[in-house]
Coordinates of N, CA, C and O in Angstrom, one line a residue:
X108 N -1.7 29.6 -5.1 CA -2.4 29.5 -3.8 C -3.8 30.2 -3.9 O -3.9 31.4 -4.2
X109 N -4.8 29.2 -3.7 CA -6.3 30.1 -3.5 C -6.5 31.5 -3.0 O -5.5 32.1 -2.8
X110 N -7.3 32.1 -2.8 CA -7.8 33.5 -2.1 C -8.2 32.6 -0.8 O -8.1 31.4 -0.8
X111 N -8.5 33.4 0.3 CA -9.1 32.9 1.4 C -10.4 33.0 1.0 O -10.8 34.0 0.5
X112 N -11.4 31.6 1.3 CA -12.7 31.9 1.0 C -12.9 31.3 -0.2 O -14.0 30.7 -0.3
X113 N -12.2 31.2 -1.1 CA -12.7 30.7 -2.3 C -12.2 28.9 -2.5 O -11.3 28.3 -2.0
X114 N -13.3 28.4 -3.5 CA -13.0 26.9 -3.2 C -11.7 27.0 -5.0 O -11.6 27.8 -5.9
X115 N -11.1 26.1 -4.7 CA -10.0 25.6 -5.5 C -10.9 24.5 -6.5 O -11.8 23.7 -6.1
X116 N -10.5 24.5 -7.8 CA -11.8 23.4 -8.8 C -10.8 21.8 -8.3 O -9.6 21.7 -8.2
X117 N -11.7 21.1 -8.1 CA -10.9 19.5 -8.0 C -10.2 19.6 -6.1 O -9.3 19.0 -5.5
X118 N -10.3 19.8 -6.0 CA -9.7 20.1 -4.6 C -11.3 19.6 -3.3 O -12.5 19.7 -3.5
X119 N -10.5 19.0 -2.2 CA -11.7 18.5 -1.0 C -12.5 19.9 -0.9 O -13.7 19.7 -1.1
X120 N -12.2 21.0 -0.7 CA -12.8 22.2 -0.7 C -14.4 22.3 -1.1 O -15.4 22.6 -0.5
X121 N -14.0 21.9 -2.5 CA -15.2 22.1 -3.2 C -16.5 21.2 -2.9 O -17.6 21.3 -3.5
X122 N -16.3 20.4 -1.5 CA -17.3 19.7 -1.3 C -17.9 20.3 0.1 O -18.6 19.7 1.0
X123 N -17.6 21.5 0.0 CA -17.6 22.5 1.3 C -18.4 23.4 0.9 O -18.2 24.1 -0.1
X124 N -20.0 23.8 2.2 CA -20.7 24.4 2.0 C -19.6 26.0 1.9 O -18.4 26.2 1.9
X125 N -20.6 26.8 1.7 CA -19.8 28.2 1.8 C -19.8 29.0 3.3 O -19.2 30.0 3.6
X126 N -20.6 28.0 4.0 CA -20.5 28.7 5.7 C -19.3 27.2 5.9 O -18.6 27.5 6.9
X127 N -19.1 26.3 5.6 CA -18.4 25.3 5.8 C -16.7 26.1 5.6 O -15.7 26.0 6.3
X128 N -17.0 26.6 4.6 CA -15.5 27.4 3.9 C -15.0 28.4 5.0 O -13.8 28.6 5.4
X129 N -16.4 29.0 5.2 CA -16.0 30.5 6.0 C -15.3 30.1 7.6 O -14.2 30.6 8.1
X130 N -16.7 28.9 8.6 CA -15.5 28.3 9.6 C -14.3 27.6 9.4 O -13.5 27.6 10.3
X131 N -14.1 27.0 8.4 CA -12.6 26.8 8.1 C -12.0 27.8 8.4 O -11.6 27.8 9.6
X132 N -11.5 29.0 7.6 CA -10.9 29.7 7.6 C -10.7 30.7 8.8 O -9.8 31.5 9.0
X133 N -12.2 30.4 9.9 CA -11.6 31.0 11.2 C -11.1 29.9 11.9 O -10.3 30.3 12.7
X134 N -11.2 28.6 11.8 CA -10.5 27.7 12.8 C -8.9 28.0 12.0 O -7.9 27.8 12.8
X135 N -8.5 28.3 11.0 CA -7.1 28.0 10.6 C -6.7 29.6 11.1 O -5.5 29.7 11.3
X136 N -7.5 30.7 11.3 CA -6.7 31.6 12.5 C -6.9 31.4 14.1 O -6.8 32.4 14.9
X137 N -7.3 30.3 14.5 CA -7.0 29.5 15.9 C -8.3 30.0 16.8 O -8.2 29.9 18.0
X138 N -9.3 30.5 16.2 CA -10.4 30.6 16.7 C -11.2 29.5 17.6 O -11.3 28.3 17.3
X139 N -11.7 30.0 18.9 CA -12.5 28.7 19.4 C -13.8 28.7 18.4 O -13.9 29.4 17.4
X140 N -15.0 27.8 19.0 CA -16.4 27.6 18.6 C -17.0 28.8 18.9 O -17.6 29.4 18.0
X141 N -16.8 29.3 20.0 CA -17.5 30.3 20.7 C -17.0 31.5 20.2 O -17.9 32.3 19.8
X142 N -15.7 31.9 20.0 CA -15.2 33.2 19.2 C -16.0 33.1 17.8 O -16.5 34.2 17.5
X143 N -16.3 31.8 16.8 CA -16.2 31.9 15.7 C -18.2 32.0 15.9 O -18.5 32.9 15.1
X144 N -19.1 31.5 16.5 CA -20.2 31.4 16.9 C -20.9 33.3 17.0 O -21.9 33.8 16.5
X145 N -20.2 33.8 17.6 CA -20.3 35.0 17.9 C -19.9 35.9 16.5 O -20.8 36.5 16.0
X146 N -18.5 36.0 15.8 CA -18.4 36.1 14.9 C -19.7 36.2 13.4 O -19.8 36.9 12.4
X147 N -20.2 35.3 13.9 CA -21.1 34.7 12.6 C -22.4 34.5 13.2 O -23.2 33.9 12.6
X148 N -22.7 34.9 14.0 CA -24.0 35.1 15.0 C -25.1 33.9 15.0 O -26.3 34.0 14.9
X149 N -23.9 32.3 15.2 CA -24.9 31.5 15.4 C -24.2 30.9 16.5 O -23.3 31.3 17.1
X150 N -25.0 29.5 16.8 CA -24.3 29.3 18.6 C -23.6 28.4 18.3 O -23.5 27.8 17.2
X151 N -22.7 28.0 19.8 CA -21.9 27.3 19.4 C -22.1 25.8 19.0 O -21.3 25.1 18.5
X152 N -23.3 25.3 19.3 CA -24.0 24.0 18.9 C -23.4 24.2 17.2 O -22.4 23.8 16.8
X153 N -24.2 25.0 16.6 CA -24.2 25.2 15.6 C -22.7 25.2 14.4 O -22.6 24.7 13.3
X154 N -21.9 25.8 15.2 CA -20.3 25.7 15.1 C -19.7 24.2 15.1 O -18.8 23.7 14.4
X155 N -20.4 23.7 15.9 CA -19.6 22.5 16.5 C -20.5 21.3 15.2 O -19.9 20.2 15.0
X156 N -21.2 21.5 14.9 CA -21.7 20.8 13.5 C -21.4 21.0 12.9 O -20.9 20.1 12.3
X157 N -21.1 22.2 12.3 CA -20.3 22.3 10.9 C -18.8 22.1 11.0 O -18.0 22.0 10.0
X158 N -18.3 22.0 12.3 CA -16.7 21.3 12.3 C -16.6 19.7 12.6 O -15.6 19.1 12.7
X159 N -17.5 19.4 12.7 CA -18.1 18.1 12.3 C -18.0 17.6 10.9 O -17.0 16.9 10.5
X160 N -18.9 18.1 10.2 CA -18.8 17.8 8.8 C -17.5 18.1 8.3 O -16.8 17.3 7.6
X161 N -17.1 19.6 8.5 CA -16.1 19.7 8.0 C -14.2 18.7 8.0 O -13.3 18.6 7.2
X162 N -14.6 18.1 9.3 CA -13.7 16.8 9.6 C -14.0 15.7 8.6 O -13.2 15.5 7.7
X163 N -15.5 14.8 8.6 CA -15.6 14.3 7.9 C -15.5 14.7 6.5 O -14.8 13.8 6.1
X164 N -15.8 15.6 5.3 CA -15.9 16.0 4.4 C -14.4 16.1 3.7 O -14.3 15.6 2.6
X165 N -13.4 16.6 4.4 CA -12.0 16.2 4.5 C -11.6 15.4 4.7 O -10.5 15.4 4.0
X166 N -11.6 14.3 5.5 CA -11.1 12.9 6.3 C -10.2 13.6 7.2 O -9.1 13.2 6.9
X167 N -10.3 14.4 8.2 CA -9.0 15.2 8.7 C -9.8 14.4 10.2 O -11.0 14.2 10.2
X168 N -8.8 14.0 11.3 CA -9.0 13.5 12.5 C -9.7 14.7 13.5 O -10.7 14.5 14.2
X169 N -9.2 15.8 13.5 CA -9.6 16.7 14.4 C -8.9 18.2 14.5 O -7.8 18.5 14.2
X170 N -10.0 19.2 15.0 CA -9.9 21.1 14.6 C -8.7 21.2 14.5 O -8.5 22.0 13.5
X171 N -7.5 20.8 15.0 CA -6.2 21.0 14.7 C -5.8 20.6 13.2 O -5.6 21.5 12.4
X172 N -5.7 19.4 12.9 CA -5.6 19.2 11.4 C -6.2 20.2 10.3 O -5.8 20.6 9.3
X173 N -7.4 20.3 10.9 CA -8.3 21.3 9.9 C -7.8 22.8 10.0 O -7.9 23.5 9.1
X174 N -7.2 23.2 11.6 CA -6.6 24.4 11.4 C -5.7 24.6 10.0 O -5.8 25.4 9.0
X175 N -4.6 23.1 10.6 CA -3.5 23.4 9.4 C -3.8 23.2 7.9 O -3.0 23.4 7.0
X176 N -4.9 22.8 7.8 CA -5.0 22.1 6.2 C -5.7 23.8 5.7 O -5.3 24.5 4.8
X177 N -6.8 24.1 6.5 CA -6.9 25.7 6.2 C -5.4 26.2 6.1 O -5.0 26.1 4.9
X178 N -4.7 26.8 6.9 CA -3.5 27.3 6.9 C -2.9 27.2 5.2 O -2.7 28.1 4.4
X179 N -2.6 25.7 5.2 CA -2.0 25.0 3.8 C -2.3 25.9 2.8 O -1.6 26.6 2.1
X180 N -4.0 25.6 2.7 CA -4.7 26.1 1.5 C -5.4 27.5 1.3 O -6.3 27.8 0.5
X181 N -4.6 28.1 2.1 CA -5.2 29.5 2.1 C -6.3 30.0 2.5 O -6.6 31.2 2.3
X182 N -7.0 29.0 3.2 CA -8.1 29.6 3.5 C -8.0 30.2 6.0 O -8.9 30.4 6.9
X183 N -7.1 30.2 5.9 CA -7.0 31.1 7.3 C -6.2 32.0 7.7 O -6.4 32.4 8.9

């Protein structure tokens, strides 16, 4: 199992910026936009695009799947 934070080689991960990686791993400990926005001292616009991409870059339907697929892979 990965570290949290780190991309896995061959794995959807790795098509993940490293701020892409980092909100992952707060949405897979159940963080909102706004917790995770503050956290990382950008707004929540800002948040809500990179869990955008992060859906698409995965093919995952929505923050929920993406919680769990963080969860899965160690990174929450």
């Amino acid at each position: 199992m990965p570290l949290p934070g780190h991309a896995v080689s061959g794995m959807p991960v790795d098509e993940l910026t490293e701020r892409e990686r980092e909100i992952l791993g707060y949405l897979g400990r159940g963080d909102s936009n706004r917790e995770i926005g503050e956290a990382l001292f950008i707004t929540e616009g800002t948040v809500k695009n990179h869990v955008s991409s992060i859906l698409s870059k995965l093919g995952l339907r929505d923050r929920t799947q993406a919680a769990l697929w963080a969860r899965e892979h160690g990174l929450g």
